Tab-separated table of C-alpha atoms and ligand atoms in Angstrom:
chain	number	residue	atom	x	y	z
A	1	UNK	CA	131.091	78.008	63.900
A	2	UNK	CA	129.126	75.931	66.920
A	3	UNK	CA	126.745	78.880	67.042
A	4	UNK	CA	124.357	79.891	63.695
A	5	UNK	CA	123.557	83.285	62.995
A	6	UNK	CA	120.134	83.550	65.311
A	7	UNK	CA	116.748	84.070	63.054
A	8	UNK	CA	113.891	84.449	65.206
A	9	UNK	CA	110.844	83.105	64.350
A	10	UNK	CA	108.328	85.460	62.596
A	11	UNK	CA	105.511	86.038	65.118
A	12	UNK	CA	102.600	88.277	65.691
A	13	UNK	CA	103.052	89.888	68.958
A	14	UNK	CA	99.467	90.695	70.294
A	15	UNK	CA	100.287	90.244	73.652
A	16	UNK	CA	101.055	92.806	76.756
A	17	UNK	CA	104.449	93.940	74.750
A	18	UNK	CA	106.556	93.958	72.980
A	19	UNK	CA	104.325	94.910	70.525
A	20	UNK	CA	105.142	94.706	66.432
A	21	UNK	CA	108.203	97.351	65.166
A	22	UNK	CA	107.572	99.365	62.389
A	23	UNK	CA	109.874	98.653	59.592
A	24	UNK	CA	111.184	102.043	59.593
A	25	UNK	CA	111.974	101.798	62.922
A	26	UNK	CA	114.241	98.424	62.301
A	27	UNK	CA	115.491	100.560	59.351
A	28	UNK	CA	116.678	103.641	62.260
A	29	UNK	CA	118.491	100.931	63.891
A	30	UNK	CA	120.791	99.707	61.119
A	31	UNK	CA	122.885	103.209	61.332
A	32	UNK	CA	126.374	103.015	62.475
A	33	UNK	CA	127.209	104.540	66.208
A	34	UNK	CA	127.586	108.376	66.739
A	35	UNK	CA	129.275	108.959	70.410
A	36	UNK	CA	126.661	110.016	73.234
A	37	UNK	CA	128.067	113.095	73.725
A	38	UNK	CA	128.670	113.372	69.751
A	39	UNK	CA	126.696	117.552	69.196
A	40	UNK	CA	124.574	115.577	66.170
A	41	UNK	CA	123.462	112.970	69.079
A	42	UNK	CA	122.581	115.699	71.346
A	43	UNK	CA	120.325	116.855	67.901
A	44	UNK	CA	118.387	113.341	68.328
A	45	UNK	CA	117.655	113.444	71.798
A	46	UNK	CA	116.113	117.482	71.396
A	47	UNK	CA	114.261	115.832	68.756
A	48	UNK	CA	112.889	112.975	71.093
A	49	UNK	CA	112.051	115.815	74.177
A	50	UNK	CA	110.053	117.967	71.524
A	51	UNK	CA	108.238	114.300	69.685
A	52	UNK	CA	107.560	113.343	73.479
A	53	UNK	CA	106.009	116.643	74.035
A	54	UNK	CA	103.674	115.427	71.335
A	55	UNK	CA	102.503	112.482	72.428
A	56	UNK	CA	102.392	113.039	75.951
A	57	UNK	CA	100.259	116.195	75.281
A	58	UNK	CA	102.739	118.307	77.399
A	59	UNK	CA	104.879	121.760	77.235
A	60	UNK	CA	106.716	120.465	79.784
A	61	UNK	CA	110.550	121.294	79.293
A	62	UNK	CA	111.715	118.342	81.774
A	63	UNK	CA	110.411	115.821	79.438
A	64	UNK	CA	113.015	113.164	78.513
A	65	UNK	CA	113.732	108.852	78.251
A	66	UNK	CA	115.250	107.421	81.145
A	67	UNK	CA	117.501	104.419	80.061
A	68	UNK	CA	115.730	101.091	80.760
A	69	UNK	CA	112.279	99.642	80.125
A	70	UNK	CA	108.959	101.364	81.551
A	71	UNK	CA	110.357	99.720	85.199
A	72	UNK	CA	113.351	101.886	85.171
A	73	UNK	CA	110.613	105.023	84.365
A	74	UNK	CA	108.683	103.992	87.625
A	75	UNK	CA	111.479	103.478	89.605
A	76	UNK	CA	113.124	107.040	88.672
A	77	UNK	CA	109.480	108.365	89.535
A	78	UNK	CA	110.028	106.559	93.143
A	79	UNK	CA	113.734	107.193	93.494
A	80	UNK	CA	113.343	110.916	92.959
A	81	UNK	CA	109.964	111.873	94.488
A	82	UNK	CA	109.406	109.473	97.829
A	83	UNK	CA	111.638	109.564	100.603
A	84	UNK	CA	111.827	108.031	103.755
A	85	UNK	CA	108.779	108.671	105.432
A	86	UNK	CA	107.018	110.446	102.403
A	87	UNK	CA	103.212	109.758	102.845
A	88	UNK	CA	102.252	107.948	99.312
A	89	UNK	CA	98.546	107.375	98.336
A	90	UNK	CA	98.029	104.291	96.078
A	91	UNK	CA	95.136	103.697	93.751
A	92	UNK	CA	95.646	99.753	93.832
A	93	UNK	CA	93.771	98.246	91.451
A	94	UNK	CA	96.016	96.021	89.624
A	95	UNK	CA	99.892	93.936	89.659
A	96	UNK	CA	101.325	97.801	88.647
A	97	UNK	CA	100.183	99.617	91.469
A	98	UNK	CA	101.413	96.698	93.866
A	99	UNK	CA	104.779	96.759	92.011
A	100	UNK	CA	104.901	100.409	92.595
A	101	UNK	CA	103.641	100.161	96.179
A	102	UNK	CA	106.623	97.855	96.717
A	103	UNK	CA	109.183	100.277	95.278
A	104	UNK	CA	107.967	103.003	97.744
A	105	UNK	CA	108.273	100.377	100.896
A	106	UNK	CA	111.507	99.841	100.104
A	107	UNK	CA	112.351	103.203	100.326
A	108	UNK	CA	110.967	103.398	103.585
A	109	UNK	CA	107.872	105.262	102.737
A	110	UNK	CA	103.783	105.435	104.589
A	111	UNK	CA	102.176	104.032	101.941
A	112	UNK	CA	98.262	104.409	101.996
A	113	UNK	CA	96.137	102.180	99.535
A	114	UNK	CA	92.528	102.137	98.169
A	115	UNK	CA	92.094	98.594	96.953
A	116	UNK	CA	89.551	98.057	94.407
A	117	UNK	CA	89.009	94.095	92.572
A	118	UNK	CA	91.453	94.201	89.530
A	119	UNK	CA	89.555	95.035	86.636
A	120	UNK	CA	87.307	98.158	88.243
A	121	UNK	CA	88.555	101.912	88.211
A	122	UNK	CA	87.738	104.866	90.614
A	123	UNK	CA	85.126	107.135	89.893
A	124	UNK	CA	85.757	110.341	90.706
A	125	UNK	CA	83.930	110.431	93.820
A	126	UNK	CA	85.653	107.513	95.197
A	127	UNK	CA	89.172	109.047	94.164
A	128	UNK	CA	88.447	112.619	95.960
A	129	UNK	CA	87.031	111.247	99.406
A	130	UNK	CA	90.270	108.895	99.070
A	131	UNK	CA	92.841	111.728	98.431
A	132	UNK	CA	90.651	114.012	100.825
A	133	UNK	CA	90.862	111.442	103.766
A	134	UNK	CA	94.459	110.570	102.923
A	135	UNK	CA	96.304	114.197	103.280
A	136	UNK	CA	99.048	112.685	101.537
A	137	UNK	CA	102.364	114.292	99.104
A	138	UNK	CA	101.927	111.923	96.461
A	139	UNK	CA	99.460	110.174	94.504
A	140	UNK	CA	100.209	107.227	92.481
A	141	UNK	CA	97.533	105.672	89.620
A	142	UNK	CA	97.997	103.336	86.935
A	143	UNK	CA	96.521	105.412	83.535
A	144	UNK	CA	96.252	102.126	81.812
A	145	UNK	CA	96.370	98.893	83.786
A	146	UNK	CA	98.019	96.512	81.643
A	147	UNK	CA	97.117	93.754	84.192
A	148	UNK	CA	93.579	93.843	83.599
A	149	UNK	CA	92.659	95.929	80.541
A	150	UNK	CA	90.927	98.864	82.588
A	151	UNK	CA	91.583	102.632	81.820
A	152	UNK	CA	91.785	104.920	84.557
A	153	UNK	CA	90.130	108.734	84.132
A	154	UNK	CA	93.273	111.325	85.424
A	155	UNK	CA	91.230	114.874	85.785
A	156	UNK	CA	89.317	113.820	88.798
A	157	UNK	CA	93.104	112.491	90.696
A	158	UNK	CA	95.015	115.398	90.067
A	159	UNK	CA	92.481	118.233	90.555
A	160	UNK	CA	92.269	116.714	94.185
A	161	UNK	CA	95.501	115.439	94.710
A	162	UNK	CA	96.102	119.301	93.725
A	163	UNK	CA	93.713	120.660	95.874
A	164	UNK	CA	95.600	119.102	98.933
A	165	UNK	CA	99.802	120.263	97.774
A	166	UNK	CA	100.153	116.476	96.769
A	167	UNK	CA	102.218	115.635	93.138
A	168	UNK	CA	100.430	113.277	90.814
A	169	UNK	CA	102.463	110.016	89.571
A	170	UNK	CA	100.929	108.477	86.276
A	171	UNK	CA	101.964	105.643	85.269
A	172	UNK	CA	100.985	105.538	81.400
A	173	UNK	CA	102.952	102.874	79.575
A	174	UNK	CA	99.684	101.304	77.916
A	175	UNK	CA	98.309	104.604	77.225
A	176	UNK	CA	101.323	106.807	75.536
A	177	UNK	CA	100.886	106.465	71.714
A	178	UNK	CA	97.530	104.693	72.100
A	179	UNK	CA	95.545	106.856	73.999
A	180	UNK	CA	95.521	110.427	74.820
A	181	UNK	CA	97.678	111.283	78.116
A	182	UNK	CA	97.336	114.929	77.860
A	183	UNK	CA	99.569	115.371	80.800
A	184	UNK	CA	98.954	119.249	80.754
A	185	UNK	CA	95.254	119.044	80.371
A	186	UNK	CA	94.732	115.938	83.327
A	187	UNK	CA	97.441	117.881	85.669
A	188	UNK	CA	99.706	114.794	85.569
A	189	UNK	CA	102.983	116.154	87.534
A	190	UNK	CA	105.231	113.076	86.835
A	191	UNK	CA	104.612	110.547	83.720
A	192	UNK	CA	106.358	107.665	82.460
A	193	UNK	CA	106.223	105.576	80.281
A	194	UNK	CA	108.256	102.247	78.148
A	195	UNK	CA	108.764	102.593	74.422
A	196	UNK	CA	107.212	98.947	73.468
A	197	UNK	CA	104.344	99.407	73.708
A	198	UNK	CA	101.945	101.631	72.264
A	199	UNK	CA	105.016	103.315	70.607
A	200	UNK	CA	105.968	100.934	68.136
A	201	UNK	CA	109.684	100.505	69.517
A	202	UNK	CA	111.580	97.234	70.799
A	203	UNK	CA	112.019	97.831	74.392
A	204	UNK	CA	114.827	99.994	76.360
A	205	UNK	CA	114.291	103.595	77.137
A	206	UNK	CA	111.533	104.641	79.195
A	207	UNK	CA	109.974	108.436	78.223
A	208	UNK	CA	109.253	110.847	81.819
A	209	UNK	CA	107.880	114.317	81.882
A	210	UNK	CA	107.877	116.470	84.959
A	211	UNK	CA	105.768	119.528	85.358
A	212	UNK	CA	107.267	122.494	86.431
A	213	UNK	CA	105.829	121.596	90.207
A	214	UNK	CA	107.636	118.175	90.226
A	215	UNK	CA	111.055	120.322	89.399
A	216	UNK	CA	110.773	122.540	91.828
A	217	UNK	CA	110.140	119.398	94.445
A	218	UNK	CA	113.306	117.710	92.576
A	219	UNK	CA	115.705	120.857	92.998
A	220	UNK	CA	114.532	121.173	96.411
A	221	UNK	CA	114.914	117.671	97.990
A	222	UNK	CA	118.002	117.858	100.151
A	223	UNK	CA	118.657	114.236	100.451
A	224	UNK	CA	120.738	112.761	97.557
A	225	UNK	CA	118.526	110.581	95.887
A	226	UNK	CA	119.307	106.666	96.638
A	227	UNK	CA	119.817	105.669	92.984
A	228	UNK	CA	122.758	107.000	91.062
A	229	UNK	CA	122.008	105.500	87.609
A	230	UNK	CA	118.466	107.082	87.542
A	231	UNK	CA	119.102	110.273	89.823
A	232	UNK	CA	117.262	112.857	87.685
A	233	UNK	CA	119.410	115.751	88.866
A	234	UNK	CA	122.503	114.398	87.345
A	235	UNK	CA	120.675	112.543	84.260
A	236	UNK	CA	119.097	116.274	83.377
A	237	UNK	CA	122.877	117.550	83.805
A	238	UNK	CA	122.929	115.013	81.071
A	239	UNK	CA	120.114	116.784	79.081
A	240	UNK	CA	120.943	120.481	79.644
A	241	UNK	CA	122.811	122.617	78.500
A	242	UNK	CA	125.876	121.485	80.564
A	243	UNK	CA	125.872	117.930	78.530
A	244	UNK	CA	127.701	116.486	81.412
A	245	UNK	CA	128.696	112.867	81.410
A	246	UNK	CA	126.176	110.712	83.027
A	247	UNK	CA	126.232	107.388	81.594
A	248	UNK	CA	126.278	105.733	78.086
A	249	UNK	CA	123.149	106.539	76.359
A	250	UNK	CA	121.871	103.467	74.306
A	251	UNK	CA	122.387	105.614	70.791
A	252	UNK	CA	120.361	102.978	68.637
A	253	UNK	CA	117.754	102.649	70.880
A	254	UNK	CA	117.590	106.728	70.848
A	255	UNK	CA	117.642	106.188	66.919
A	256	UNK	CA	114.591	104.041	67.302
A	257	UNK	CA	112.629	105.692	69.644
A	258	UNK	CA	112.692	109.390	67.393
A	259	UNK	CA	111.840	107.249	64.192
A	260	UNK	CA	108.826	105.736	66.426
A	261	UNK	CA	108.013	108.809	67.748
A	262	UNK	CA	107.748	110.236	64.045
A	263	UNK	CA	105.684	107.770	62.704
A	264	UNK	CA	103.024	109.030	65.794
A	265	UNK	CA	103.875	112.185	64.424
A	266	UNK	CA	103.176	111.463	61.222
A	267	UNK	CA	100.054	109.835	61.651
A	268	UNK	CA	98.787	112.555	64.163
A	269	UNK	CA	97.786	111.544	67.649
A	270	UNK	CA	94.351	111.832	66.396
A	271	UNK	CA	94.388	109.312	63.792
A	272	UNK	CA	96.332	106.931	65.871
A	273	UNK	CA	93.961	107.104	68.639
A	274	UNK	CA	91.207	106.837	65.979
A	275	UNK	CA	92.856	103.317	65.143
A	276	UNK	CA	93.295	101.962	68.039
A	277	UNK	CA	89.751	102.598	69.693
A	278	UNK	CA	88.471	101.242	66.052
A	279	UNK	CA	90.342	98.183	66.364
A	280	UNK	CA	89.602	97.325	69.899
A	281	UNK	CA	85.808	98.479	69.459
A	282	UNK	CA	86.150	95.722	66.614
A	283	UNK	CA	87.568	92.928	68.240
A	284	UNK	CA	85.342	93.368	71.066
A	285	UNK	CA	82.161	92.956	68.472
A	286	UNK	CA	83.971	89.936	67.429
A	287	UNK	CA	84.343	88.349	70.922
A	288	UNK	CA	80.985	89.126	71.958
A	289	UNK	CA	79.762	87.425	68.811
A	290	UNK	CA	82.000	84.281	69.364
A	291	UNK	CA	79.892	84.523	72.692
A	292	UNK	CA	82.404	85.428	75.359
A	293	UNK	CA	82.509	88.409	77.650
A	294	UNK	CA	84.663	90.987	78.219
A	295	UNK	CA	86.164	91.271	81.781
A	296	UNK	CA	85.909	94.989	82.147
A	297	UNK	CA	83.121	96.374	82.066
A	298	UNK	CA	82.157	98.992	78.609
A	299	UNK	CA	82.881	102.347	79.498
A	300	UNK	CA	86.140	101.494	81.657
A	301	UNK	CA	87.899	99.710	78.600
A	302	UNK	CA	91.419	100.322	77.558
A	303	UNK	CA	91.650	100.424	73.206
A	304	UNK	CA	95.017	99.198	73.888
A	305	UNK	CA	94.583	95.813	75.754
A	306	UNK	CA	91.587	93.871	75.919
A	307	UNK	CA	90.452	91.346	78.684
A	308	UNK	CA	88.134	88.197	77.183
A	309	UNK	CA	87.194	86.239	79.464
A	310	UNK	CA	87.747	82.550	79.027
A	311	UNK	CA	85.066	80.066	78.067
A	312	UNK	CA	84.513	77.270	81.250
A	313	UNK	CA	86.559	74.519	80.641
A	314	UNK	CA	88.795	76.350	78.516
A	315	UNK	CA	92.514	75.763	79.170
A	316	UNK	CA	94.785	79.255	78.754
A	317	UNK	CA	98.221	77.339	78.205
A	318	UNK	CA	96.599	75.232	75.443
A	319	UNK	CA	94.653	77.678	73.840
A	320	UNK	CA	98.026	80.018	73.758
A	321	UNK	CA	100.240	77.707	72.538
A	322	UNK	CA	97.616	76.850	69.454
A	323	UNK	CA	97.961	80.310	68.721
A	324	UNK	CA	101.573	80.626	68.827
A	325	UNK	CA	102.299	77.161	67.041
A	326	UNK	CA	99.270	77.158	64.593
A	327	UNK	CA	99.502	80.868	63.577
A	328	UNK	CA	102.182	82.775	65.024
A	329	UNK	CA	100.115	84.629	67.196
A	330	UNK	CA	101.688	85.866	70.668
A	331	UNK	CA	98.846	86.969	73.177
A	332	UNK	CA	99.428	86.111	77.293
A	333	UNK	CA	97.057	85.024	79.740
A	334	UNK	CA	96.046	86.480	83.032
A	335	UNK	CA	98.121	86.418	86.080
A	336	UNK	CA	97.263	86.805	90.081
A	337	UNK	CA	93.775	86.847	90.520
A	338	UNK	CA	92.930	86.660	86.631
A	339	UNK	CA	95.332	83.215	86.428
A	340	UNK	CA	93.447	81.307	84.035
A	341	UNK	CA	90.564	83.337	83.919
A	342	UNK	CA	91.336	85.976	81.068
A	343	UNK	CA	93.507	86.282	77.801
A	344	UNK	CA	95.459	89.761	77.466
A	345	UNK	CA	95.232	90.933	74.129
A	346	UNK	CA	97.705	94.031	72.788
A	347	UNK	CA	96.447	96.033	70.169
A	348	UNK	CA	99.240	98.899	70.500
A	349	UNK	CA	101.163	100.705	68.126
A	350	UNK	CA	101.891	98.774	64.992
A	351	UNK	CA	100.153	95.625	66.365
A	352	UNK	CA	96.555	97.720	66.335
A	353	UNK	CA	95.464	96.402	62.949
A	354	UNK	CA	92.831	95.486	61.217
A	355	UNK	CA	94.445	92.226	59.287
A	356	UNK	CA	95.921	91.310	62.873
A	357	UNK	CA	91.946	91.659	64.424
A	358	UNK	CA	91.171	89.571	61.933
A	359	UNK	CA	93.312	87.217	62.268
A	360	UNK	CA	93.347	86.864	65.351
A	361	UNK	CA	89.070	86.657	65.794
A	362	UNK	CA	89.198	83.832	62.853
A	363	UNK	CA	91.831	81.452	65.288
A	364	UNK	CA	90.308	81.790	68.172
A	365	UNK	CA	86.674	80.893	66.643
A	366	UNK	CA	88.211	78.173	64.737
A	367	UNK	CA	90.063	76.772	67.981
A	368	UNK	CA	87.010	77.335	69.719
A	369	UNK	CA	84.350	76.348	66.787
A	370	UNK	CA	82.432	79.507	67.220
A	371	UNK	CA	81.990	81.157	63.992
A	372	UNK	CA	80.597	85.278	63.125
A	373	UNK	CA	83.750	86.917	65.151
A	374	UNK	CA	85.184	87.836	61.803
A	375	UNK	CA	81.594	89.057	60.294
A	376	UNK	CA	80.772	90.555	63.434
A	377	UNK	CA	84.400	93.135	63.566
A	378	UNK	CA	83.641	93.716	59.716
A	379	UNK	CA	80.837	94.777	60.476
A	380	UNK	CA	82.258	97.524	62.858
A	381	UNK	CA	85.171	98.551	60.341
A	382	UNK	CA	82.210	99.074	57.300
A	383	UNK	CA	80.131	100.964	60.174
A	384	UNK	CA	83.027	103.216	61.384
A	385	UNK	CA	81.465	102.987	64.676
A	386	UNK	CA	83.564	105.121	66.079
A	387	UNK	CA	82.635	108.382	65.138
A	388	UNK	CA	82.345	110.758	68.264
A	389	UNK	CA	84.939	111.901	71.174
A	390	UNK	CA	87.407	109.609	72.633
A	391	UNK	CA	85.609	107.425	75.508
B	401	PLP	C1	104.792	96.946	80.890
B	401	PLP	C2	104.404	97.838	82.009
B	401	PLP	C3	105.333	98.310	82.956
B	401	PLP	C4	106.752	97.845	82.983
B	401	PLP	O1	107.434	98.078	81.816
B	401	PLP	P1	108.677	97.147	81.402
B	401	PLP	O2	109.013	97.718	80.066
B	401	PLP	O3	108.190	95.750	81.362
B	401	PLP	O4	109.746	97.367	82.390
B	401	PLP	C5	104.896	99.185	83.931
B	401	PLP	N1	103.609	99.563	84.006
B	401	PLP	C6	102.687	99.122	83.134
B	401	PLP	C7	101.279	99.582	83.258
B	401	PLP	C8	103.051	98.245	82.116
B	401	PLP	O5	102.142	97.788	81.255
């Protein structure tokens, strides 16, 4: 054989995503093939609509996984809900938005953008006058910008986005499973997300749930929609009742998203977002003791991807490849305006641990001899800081 079984390397993935796999989840994915159209498959994927009801905080009935990674979620969102001509709003304060922004040009659509420095979020002042001004049928925000560690409030958005007949686009694929979403709640018409993430699942299906206003739009759009392979219409044909042909479903990605999905359930949102702001509230204290800052600023801060800022004189590639060669330790830099400037830490799903914190707080002071980032995150996990409400 010119070509060895292929062992990967063990590694600690604390970057953007993929994030760690539960074991359980690895386990889901060892069982043999049932066909796609098999009436025990169709029993997994009503299991993964009513877990995704779960996590997204939803009733919604229209609340499935689109096949392909959190990309193929936003471009289904695009695909389905701007048209030619559809008048988009933006909030652009990050690279997802301007991914996003170029989805909807290509489709041929007036795109309107509020441009803030990466990093900041709206309040909700600045996102009503925008909306207000605008007029326009759709609103677009990033929930979580992965880009730049900043969390985006979602009331303020869709109560004015509402108040003016526009649909709300979320994009929430560092939120779900990290943070609550509570699409009902918010108002959130169309959400999507990618399952490696905060989910705890290797990458390949991408969750979407569509309020009962965002169906109507769908069954009334007379135009077929440009994409075939992510046309909702025929892909809920798919769904339904009807369980028409579509495409293949990836089966043992299925099998690993409702075992991920489980483990949330398991846990209950509530404890899992419990952990996550814990561990991020702790490996903040650590970085602040170590002496660095955080790029966002306090109240605006994602629990599911931190922004340090980089010492002066620091160099990113060096500094990640210690990690990665010395202990294992996957975590990116920044990119765009934050080149060089920031690291981007993932703490999602099984990755948001207190060993991993730990670990990670102990190699950066040593590569950076600046002791008390350990002591200082103890100190936050024997506190419990984090009694109270959710941001
Ligand atoms: C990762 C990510 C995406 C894209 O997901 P892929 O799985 O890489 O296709 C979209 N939006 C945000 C906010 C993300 O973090």
């Amino acid at each position: 054989m010119p070509f060895d079984f292929y062992q990967p390397p063990h590694r600690i993935l604390m970057g953007p995503g993929p994030s760690m796999v539960d074991p359980r989840v690895y386990q889901a994915m060892a069982a043999p093939l049932v066909g796609h159209t098999d009436p025990d498959f169709f029993g997994v994927l009503e299991d993964t609509s009513e877990l995704l009801r779960y996590v997204f905080g939803t009733r919604n009935k229209f609340t499935i996984a689109i096949s392909g990674t959190g990309t193929a979620g936003m471009e289904a969102a695009v695909v389905n809900f701007v048209e030619a001509g559809t008048k988009v709003a933006v909030f652009a304060n990050g690279y997802f938005s301007d991914r996003f922004t170029d989805m909807c040009a290509r489709q041929g659509a007036n795109v309107v953008r509020s441009e803030k420095p990466w990093g900041s979020v709206y309040s909700d002042e600045e996102a009503r006058a925008f909306i207000e001004c605008e007029k326009p049928q759709i609103v677009m925000f990033v929930h979580a910008e992965t880009s730049t560690g900043a969390y985006q409030p979602a009331a303020a958005i869709c109560a004015a986005a509402h108040e003016c007949g526009a649909l709300t686009i979320a994009d929430c694929v560092t939120s779900l499973g990290g943070m609550p979403v509570e699409v009902d709640a918010n108002g959130i018409d169309i959400a999507y997300s990618g399952t490696q993430k905060c989910l705890g699942a290797p990458p390949g299906l991408a969750p979407l749930t569509l309020s009962g206003k965002a169906v109507e739009r769908l069954r009334s759009r007379e135009s077929a929609c440009v994409s075939w392979y992510v046309d909702l219409k025929l892909i809920d044909e798919y769904w339904g009742n009807s369980h028409r042909y579509h495409h293949t479903t990836p089966i043992t990605m299925f099998y690993a998203l409702r075992e991920a999905l489980r483990l949330c359930h398991q846990e209950t949102k509530e404890a899992r977002f419990a952990r996550h702001r814990l561990n991020h509230l702790a490996f903040v204290a650590g970085i602040e003791a170590m002496g660095l800052e955080m790029l966002v600023a306090r109240e605006d801060r994602l629990w599911t991807l931190q922004t340090p800022r980089l010492p002066d004189g620091c160099n990113d590639g060096e500094l990640r490849r210690y990690l990665l060669t010395e202990f294992g330790i996957e975590v990116l830099g920044g990119f765009g305006p934050l080149a060089g400037k920031v690291l981007r830490v993932g703490l999602m799903g099984a990755s948001s641990r207190r060993q991993y914190v730990l670990l990670l707080l102990g190699a950066l002071g040593t590569y950076l001899g600046e002791r008390g980032g350990v002591a200082a995150a103890e100190t936050v996990y024997e506190r419990k800081a984090w009694r109270g409400g959710f941001l």
